[in-house]
Amino acid sequence: MQPFVYDGLPSRVVFGRGTLSQLSEEIEHLGCSRALVLATPQQHEQASRVLEQLGKKGAGLYADAVMHTPVEVTEHALQVVKELNVDCTVAIGGGSTIGLGKAIALRTGLPQIAIPTTYAGSEMTPILGETRDGIKATQRTLEVLPETVIYDVDLTLTLPAVMSGTSGINAIAHAVEALYARDCNPVIALMAEEGIAALARSLPVIASDPTHAEARSDALYGAWLCGTCLGSVGMSLHHKLCHTLGGSFNLPHAETHTIVLPHALAYNAPAVPGAMARIRRALGCDDAAAGLFDLGRAVGAPSGLAELGFTEADVERATDIAIQNPYWNPREIEATGIHQLLSNAQAGRRPNADSGEAQ
């Protein structure tokens, strides 16, 4: 057994069906009484019902969260926080909403409750990615870790099938990179493999039957594990590429992760044979990178960045940005290799046999 360090993150998790009904109790558990509910415009109606459910504990609603947590949106939300004199936030939604809650917590110290309705995993991490002037930068601090996370399987039953698939593969990306992170440890490796397996078996079922409660429960369980992995260890090439594509090209978060992951894994494969073996076992396939690509096809996700509006002409600029201040990675970051990786992802080519090549 190799030496390791394991830091358990101080968050409270409430998991099950119908657990949204415990929100008021969880606010009291934090010693709070005036919650600001956060959401995106698309989830305004759902957030309004949560605010109504809170009664006197609901101070107001801010439903202008957007992708990639631009600082100007955070600044606007902070004005509302001040005007309403709130003492905590409740973020209901995916990574966009939870990211806003984190950005507010960083600047105010307010406690957070996160209620994820996707499989993004941001709720379990002390990581905040913010976009300023077209560049997305991340930081890791316990100041942005939600104090409480309420997982309610029932809230995911209406998540569209394709969105479920891309959100779930986004979660898998967290576990994949955790397996070859510089600071991985045996506990996180177990969580990562189990998280990948839970999502890999449930996402195709959800694609054919979005209301399948057992598959939804498995997927949310897997997302929790994968998010915990991301929160406990460092990120590598895959996340650097996705942060570049999201922050500088405004590509949608989950779809971008889904498309890039097989190619980033293929690039790193020669350097991480042990991680590749675990991923193959979790996916139940002979080729980890190709297996993840095929999982994307099974859930109806886009296969190439071109489908998101990313052009061949964009590859050069994205490469230049991505190789600046790179995250630690098990394989050396080479501009030529990254350019080829992004070109393969742009065109939607299928990775071949864990080799870094594409068909």
Tab-separated table of C-alpha atoms in Angstrom:
chain	number	residue	atom	x	y	z
A	1	MET	CA	0.000	0.000	0.000
A	2	GLN	CA	1.385	3.373	-1.030
A	3	PRO	CA	1.347	6.216	1.530
A	4	PHE	CA	-1.582	8.607	1.123
A	5	VAL	CA	-3.438	11.510	2.692
A	6	TYR	CA	-7.242	11.551	2.889
A	7	ASP	CA	-9.205	14.662	3.868
A	8	GLY	CA	-12.913	14.116	4.543
A	9	LEU	CA	-15.021	17.102	3.499
A	10	PRO	CA	-17.330	18.614	6.159
A	11	SER	CA	-20.697	18.470	4.399
A	12	ARG	CA	-24.055	17.025	5.441
A	13	VAL	CA	-25.909	14.854	2.893
A	14	VAL	CA	-29.621	14.029	2.973
A	15	PHE	CA	-30.440	11.416	0.311
A	16	GLY	CA	-33.720	9.752	-0.670
A	17	ARG	CA	-37.125	10.319	-2.238
A	18	GLY	CA	-39.254	13.223	-1.044
A	19	THR	CA	-36.372	14.717	0.928
A	20	LEU	CA	-37.177	18.239	-0.303
A	21	SER	CA	-39.838	18.213	2.425
A	22	GLN	CA	-37.000	18.403	4.987
A	23	LEU	CA	-35.657	21.715	3.669
A	24	SER	CA	-37.167	23.865	6.419
A	25	GLU	CA	-35.677	21.581	9.064
A	26	GLU	CA	-32.275	21.762	7.405
A	27	ILE	CA	-32.395	25.559	7.419
A	28	GLU	CA	-33.122	25.424	11.155
A	29	HIS	CA	-30.264	22.925	11.568
A	30	LEU	CA	-27.937	25.636	10.229
A	31	GLY	CA	-29.341	28.145	12.702
A	32	CYS	CA	-30.835	30.234	9.899
A	33	SER	CA	-34.265	31.732	9.234
A	34	ARG	CA	-34.092	33.944	6.107
A	35	ALA	CA	-33.175	31.989	2.976
A	36	LEU	CA	-32.655	33.361	-0.515
A	37	VAL	CA	-33.663	30.740	-3.087
A	38	LEU	CA	-31.422	30.660	-6.169
A	39	ALA	CA	-32.255	29.274	-9.621
A	40	THR	CA	-31.814	29.789	-13.341
A	41	PRO	CA	-34.570	31.490	-15.354
A	42	GLN	CA	-35.562	28.065	-16.682
A	43	GLN	CA	-36.240	26.790	-13.152
A	44	HIS	CA	-37.999	29.909	-11.891
A	45	GLU	CA	-41.308	28.106	-11.431
A	46	GLN	CA	-39.771	25.237	-9.476
A	47	ALA	CA	-37.835	27.660	-7.287
A	48	SER	CA	-41.003	29.667	-6.650
A	49	ARG	CA	-42.658	26.537	-5.261
A	50	VAL	CA	-39.674	25.992	-2.963
A	51	LEU	CA	-39.936	29.586	-1.743
A	52	GLU	CA	-43.642	29.100	-1.069
A	53	GLN	CA	-42.896	25.872	0.807
A	54	LEU	CA	-40.498	27.735	3.113
A	55	GLY	CA	-43.117	30.226	4.269
A	56	LYS	CA	-41.592	32.748	6.667
A	57	LYS	CA	-38.147	31.174	6.256
A	58	GLY	CA	-38.124	32.215	2.592
A	59	ALA	CA	-36.768	35.757	2.211
A	60	GLY	CA	-36.886	35.915	-1.572
A	61	LEU	CA	-35.976	34.447	-4.953
A	62	TYR	CA	-33.124	35.215	-7.346
A	63	ALA	CA	-33.585	33.303	-10.622
A	64	ASP	CA	-30.912	34.771	-12.895
A	65	ALA	CA	-28.116	32.217	-12.476
A	66	VAL	CA	-26.354	31.354	-15.750
A	67	MET	CA	-23.608	29.049	-16.996
A	68	HIS	CA	-19.976	29.502	-15.977
A	69	THR	CA	-20.780	31.896	-13.072
A	70	PRO	CA	-19.955	35.282	-14.634
A	71	VAL	CA	-18.914	37.767	-11.968
A	72	GLU	CA	-21.407	40.390	-13.117
A	73	VAL	CA	-24.309	38.066	-12.283
A	74	THR	CA	-22.805	37.374	-8.862
A	75	GLU	CA	-22.484	41.095	-8.188
A	76	HIS	CA	-26.136	41.607	-9.047
A	77	ALA	CA	-27.163	38.755	-6.764
A	78	LEU	CA	-25.117	40.219	-3.936
A	79	GLN	CA	-27.223	43.384	-4.103
A	80	VAL	CA	-30.324	41.254	-3.557
A	81	VAL	CA	-28.643	39.449	-0.662
A	82	LYS	CA	-27.964	42.773	0.993
A	83	GLU	CA	-31.411	44.257	0.305
A	84	LEU	CA	-33.246	41.223	1.724
A	85	ASN	CA	-30.904	40.750	4.686
A	86	VAL	CA	-30.724	36.993	4.124
A	87	ASP	CA	-28.761	34.633	6.365
A	88	CYS	CA	-28.390	31.647	4.007
A	89	THR	CA	-28.950	30.578	0.405
A	90	VAL	CA	-30.803	27.624	-1.081
A	91	ALA	CA	-29.631	26.715	-4.585
A	92	ILE	CA	-31.959	24.435	-6.535
A	93	GLY	CA	-30.799	23.280	-9.945
A	94	GLY	CA	-27.557	22.258	-11.620
A	95	GLY	CA	-24.023	23.558	-11.691
A	96	SER	CA	-24.994	27.069	-12.805
A	97	THR	CA	-27.202	27.700	-9.783
A	98	ILE	CA	-24.961	25.930	-7.300
A	99	GLY	CA	-22.007	27.892	-8.663
A	100	LEU	CA	-23.819	31.144	-7.928
A	101	GLY	CA	-24.467	29.985	-4.365
A	102	LYS	CA	-20.769	29.270	-3.971
A	103	ALA	CA	-19.783	32.659	-5.385
A	104	ILE	CA	-22.101	34.374	-2.900
A	105	ALA	CA	-20.715	32.288	-0.024
A	106	LEU	CA	-17.145	33.199	-0.966
A	107	ARG	CA	-17.926	36.897	-0.706
A	108	THR	CA	-20.285	36.861	2.280
A	109	GLY	CA	-19.619	33.738	4.323
A	110	LEU	CA	-23.323	32.826	4.171
A	111	PRO	CA	-24.104	29.127	4.701
A	112	GLN	CA	-25.539	27.231	1.731
A	113	ILE	CA	-27.986	24.431	1.098
A	114	ALA	CA	-27.683	22.859	-2.338
A	115	ILE	CA	-30.532	20.878	-3.917
A	116	PRO	CA	-29.169	19.398	-7.160
A	117	THR	CA	-31.637	18.498	-9.906
A	118	THR	CA	-28.938	17.264	-12.301
A	119	TYR	CA	-25.924	14.985	-11.920
A	120	ALA	CA	-23.248	17.697	-12.196
A	121	GLY	CA	-21.688	17.062	-8.768
A	122	SER	CA	-20.734	20.665	-8.021
A	123	GLU	CA	-22.646	20.492	-4.749
A	124	MET	CA	-20.014	18.166	-3.243
A	125	THR	CA	-16.941	20.235	-4.084
A	126	PRO	CA	-15.034	23.112	-2.496
A	127	ILE	CA	-14.345	24.348	-6.037
A	128	LEU	CA	-15.640	27.499	-7.691
A	129	GLY	CA	-15.175	28.369	-11.345
A	130	GLU	CA	-15.916	31.985	-12.275
A	131	THR	CA	-15.773	33.766	-15.624
A	132	ARG	CA	-14.390	37.266	-15.947
A	133	ASP	CA	-13.698	38.968	-19.295
A	134	GLY	CA	-14.156	35.719	-21.191
A	135	ILE	CA	-11.684	33.683	-19.111
A	136	LYS	CA	-12.854	31.052	-16.634
A	137	ALA	CA	-10.659	30.544	-13.569
A	138	THR	CA	-11.135	28.103	-10.707
A	139	GLN	CA	-10.199	28.125	-7.074
A	140	ARG	CA	-10.444	25.549	-4.309
A	141	THR	CA	-11.454	26.631	-0.811
A	142	LEU	CA	-13.700	25.223	1.897
A	143	GLU	CA	-15.391	28.620	2.013
A	144	VAL	CA	-17.484	27.621	-1.036
A	145	LEU	CA	-18.413	24.077	0.048
A	146	PRO	CA	-22.180	23.842	0.720
A	147	GLU	CA	-22.895	22.991	4.340
A	148	THR	CA	-25.859	20.789	3.414
A	149	VAL	CA	-26.836	18.909	0.265
A	150	ILE	CA	-30.359	17.556	-0.196
A	151	TYR	CA	-30.590	14.836	-2.834
A	152	ASP	CA	-34.218	14.187	-3.765
A	153	VAL	CA	-34.551	11.507	-6.432
A	154	ASP	CA	-38.065	12.731	-7.240
A	155	LEU	CA	-36.659	16.061	-8.482
A	156	THR	CA	-34.687	14.268	-11.194
A	157	LEU	CA	-37.619	12.321	-12.656
A	158	THR	CA	-38.491	15.179	-15.022
A	159	LEU	CA	-34.914	15.895	-16.112
A	160	PRO	CA	-34.973	15.383	-19.906
A	161	ALA	CA	-33.327	12.162	-21.042
A	162	VAL	CA	-30.561	13.744	-23.134
A	163	MET	CA	-29.782	16.281	-20.407
A	164	SER	CA	-29.661	13.418	-17.917
A	165	GLY	CA	-27.127	11.634	-20.096
A	166	THR	CA	-24.765	14.564	-20.568
A	167	SER	CA	-25.071	15.599	-16.926
A	168	GLY	CA	-24.286	12.038	-15.852
A	169	ILE	CA	-21.228	11.744	-18.089
A	170	ASN	CA	-20.086	15.099	-16.747
A	171	ALA	CA	-20.204	13.461	-13.311
A	172	ILE	CA	-18.263	10.448	-14.612
A	173	ALA	CA	-15.535	12.861	-15.752
A	174	HIS	CA	-14.947	13.855	-12.134
A	175	ALA	CA	-14.362	10.248	-11.105
A	176	VAL	CA	-12.223	9.425	-14.137
A	177	GLU	CA	-9.784	12.228	-13.383
A	178	ALA	CA	-9.830	11.395	-9.683
A	179	LEU	CA	-8.486	7.926	-10.468
A	180	TYR	CA	-5.230	9.346	-11.815
A	181	ALA	CA	-5.068	12.514	-9.732
A	182	ARG	CA	-1.720	13.238	-8.092
A	183	ASP	CA	-3.387	13.119	-4.662
A	184	CYS	CA	-5.690	10.133	-5.199
A	185	ASN	CA	-6.042	7.674	-2.337
A	186	PRO	CA	-7.666	4.256	-1.804
A	187	VAL	CA	-10.944	5.672	-0.462
A	188	ILE	CA	-11.422	8.011	-3.420
A	189	ALA	CA	-10.435	5.262	-5.869
A	190	LEU	CA	-13.209	3.054	-4.473
A	191	MET	CA	-15.736	5.883	-4.694
A	192	ALA	CA	-14.648	6.725	-8.233
A	193	GLU	CA	-15.013	3.211	-9.588
A	194	GLU	CA	-18.364	2.719	-7.864
A	195	GLY	CA	-19.610	6.106	-9.082
A	196	ILE	CA	-18.660	5.394	-12.698
A	197	ALA	CA	-20.306	1.967	-12.531
A	198	ALA	CA	-23.547	3.326	-11.021
A	199	LEU	CA	-23.890	5.961	-13.738
A	200	ALA	CA	-22.805	3.684	-16.577
A	201	ARG	CA	-25.517	1.151	-15.763
A	202	SER	CA	-28.268	3.686	-15.055
A	203	LEU	CA	-27.886	6.307	-17.789
A	204	PRO	CA	-28.843	4.036	-20.732
A	205	VAL	CA	-31.922	2.919	-18.769
A	206	ILE	CA	-32.910	6.536	-18.180
A	207	ALA	CA	-32.411	7.273	-21.882
A	208	SER	CA	-35.124	4.748	-22.728
A	209	ASP	CA	-37.320	5.308	-19.654
A	210	PRO	CA	-36.751	8.720	-18.001
A	211	THR	CA	-39.176	7.964	-15.166
A	212	HIS	CA	-37.451	4.741	-14.078
A	213	ALA	CA	-37.156	5.507	-10.359
A	214	GLU	CA	-34.521	2.891	-9.531
A	215	ALA	CA	-32.248	4.034	-12.369
A	216	ARG	CA	-32.742	7.641	-11.282
A	217	SER	CA	-31.769	6.709	-7.740
A	218	ASP	CA	-28.651	4.887	-8.982
A	219	ALA	CA	-27.668	7.857	-11.137
A	220	LEU	CA	-28.049	10.355	-8.298
A	221	TYR	CA	-26.066	8.050	-6.005
A	222	GLY	CA	-23.333	7.834	-8.642
A	223	ALA	CA	-23.338	11.600	-9.077
A	224	TRP	CA	-22.875	12.053	-5.331
A	225	LEU	CA	-19.870	9.709	-5.337
A	226	CYS	CA	-18.326	11.336	-8.409
A	227	GLY	CA	-18.835	14.816	-7.009
A	228	THR	CA	-17.190	13.749	-3.767
A	229	CYS	CA	-14.195	12.546	-5.791
A	230	LEU	CA	-13.882	15.890	-7.543
A	231	GLY	CA	-14.123	17.687	-4.223
A	232	SER	CA	-11.391	15.616	-2.594
A	233	VAL	CA	-8.582	15.506	-5.159
A	234	GLY	CA	-7.111	17.629	-7.924
A	235	MET	CA	-8.203	18.142	-11.534
A	236	SER	CA	-6.207	17.450	-14.670
A	237	LEU	CA	-6.261	17.958	-18.436
A	238	HIS	CA	-9.916	17.150	-19.040
A	239	HIS	CA	-11.210	19.829	-16.697
A	240	LYS	CA	-8.687	22.384	-17.967
A	241	LEU	CA	-9.931	21.833	-21.524
A	242	CYS	CA	-13.579	22.065	-20.526
A	243	HIS	CA	-12.994	25.220	-18.499
A	244	THR	CA	-11.279	26.716	-21.548
A	245	LEU	CA	-14.097	25.747	-23.894
A	246	GLY	CA	-16.767	26.953	-21.493
A	247	GLY	CA	-15.205	30.182	-20.321
A	248	SER	CA	-13.665	31.342	-23.614
A	249	PHE	CA	-16.078	29.868	-26.174
A	250	ASN	CA	-19.263	29.759	-24.052
A	251	LEU	CA	-19.912	26.103	-24.871
A	252	PRO	CA	-22.529	24.336	-22.711
A	253	HIS	CA	-20.988	22.699	-19.674
A	254	ALA	CA	-22.341	19.139	-19.579
A	255	GLU	CA	-22.291	18.564	-23.338
A	256	THR	CA	-18.702	19.784	-23.524
A	257	HIS	CA	-17.591	17.430	-20.744
A	258	THR	CA	-19.370	14.543	-22.454
A	259	ILE	CA	-17.632	15.146	-25.775
A	260	VAL	CA	-14.133	15.914	-24.472
A	261	LEU	CA	-13.852	13.166	-21.832
A	262	PRO	CA	-13.115	10.179	-24.136
A	263	HIS	CA	-10.426	12.160	-25.957
A	264	ALA	CA	-8.764	13.483	-22.800
A	265	LEU	CA	-8.754	9.962	-21.391
A	266	ALA	CA	-7.241	8.562	-24.580
A	267	TYR	CA	-4.502	11.213	-24.407
A	268	ASN	CA	-3.613	10.233	-20.836
A	269	ALA	CA	-4.095	6.464	-21.247
A	270	PRO	CA	-0.433	5.511	-21.781
A	271	ALA	CA	0.517	7.177	-18.488
A	272	VAL	CA	-2.220	5.686	-16.269
A	273	PRO	CA	-2.664	1.928	-16.879
A	274	GLY	CA	-4.036	1.271	-13.393
A	275	ALA	CA	-6.749	3.905	-13.746
A	276	MET	CA	-7.637	2.595	-17.201
A	277	ALA	CA	-8.167	-0.890	-15.769
A	278	ARG	CA	-10.550	0.430	-13.120
A	279	ILE	CA	-12.503	2.466	-15.687
A	280	ARG	CA	-12.806	-0.525	-18.031
A	281	ARG	CA	-14.097	-2.621	-15.146
A	282	ALA	CA	-16.619	0.022	-14.119
A	283	LEU	CA	-17.874	0.445	-17.688
A	284	GLY	CA	-17.830	-3.270	-18.435
A	285	CYS	CA	-15.891	-2.827	-21.683
A	286	ASP	CA	-12.500	-3.585	-23.234
A	287	ASP	CA	-11.542	0.012	-24.077
A	288	ALA	CA	-12.166	2.807	-21.591
A	289	ALA	CA	-11.978	5.788	-23.955
A	290	ALA	CA	-14.065	4.151	-26.662
A	291	GLY	CA	-16.486	2.902	-24.003
A	292	LEU	CA	-17.123	6.424	-22.777
A	293	PHE	CA	-17.589	7.618	-26.352
A	294	ASP	CA	-20.126	4.823	-26.918
A	295	LEU	CA	-21.929	5.681	-23.674
A	296	GLY	CA	-22.435	9.159	-25.060
A	297	ARG	CA	-24.050	7.687	-28.162
A	298	ALA	CA	-26.252	5.426	-26.013
A	299	VAL	CA	-27.720	8.417	-24.165
A	300	GLY	CA	-28.229	10.546	-27.279
A	301	ALA	CA	-25.487	13.092	-26.552
A	302	PRO	CA	-23.755	15.083	-29.298
A	303	SER	CA	-20.615	13.365	-30.546
A	304	GLY	CA	-18.510	16.355	-31.584
A	305	LEU	CA	-17.890	19.948	-30.518
A	306	ALA	CA	-18.909	21.022	-34.026
A	307	GLU	CA	-22.499	20.312	-32.985
A	308	LEU	CA	-22.089	22.962	-30.277
A	309	GLY	CA	-20.785	25.586	-32.714
A	310	PHE	CA	-17.058	25.025	-32.112
A	311	THR	CA	-15.265	25.242	-35.466
A	312	GLU	CA	-11.993	23.905	-36.856
A	313	ALA	CA	-10.728	27.484	-36.805
A	314	ASP	CA	-11.337	27.607	-33.030
A	315	VAL	CA	-9.015	24.663	-32.325
A	316	GLU	CA	-5.820	26.721	-32.561
A	317	ARG	CA	-6.988	29.409	-30.132
A	318	ALA	CA	-8.381	26.848	-27.693
A	319	THR	CA	-5.074	24.987	-27.733
A	320	ASP	CA	-3.150	28.168	-26.987
A	321	ILE	CA	-5.394	29.012	-24.023
A	322	ALA	CA	-5.456	25.460	-22.632
A	323	ILE	CA	-1.675	25.047	-22.509
A	324	GLN	CA	-1.251	28.265	-20.552
A	325	ASN	CA	-1.103	27.625	-16.785
A	326	PRO	CA	-2.050	23.953	-17.209
A	327	TYR	CA	-3.374	21.839	-14.349
A	328	TRP	CA	-1.124	19.006	-13.174
A	329	ASN	CA	-1.486	16.051	-15.546
A	330	PRO	CA	-0.018	12.519	-15.530
A	331	ARG	CA	1.180	12.926	-19.123
A	332	GLU	CA	3.166	15.924	-20.301
A	333	ILE	CA	1.054	18.619	-21.944
A	334	GLU	CA	2.225	18.919	-25.552
A	335	ALA	CA	0.753	21.546	-27.846
A	336	THR	CA	0.702	19.201	-30.850
A	337	GLY	CA	-1.066	16.480	-28.900
A	338	ILE	CA	-3.610	18.876	-27.397
A	339	HIS	CA	-4.313	20.327	-30.841
A	340	GLN	CA	-4.983	16.819	-32.174
A	341	LEU	CA	-7.140	15.988	-29.143
A	342	LEU	CA	-9.304	19.067	-29.693
A	343	SER	CA	-9.462	18.396	-33.427
A	344	ASN	CA	-10.722	14.864	-32.741
A	345	ALA	CA	-13.273	16.196	-30.248
A	346	GLN	CA	-14.397	18.890	-32.688
A	347	ALA	CA	-15.009	16.344	-35.434
A	348	GLY	CA	-16.546	13.719	-33.138
A	349	ARG	CA	-14.075	10.938	-33.965
A	350	ARG	CA	-14.224	7.760	-31.880
A	351	PRO	CA	-11.071	7.125	-29.797
A	352	ASN	CA	-9.278	3.898	-30.676
A	353	ALA	CA	-8.062	1.261	-28.234
A	354	ASP	CA	-6.815	3.455	-25.369
A	355	SER	CA	-4.083	4.709	-27.683
A	356	GLY	CA	-4.872	8.378	-28.043
A	357	GLU	CA	-5.683	7.832	-31.704
A	358	ALA	CA	-9.110	8.244	-33.225
A	359	GLN	CA	-11.118	6.412	-35.845
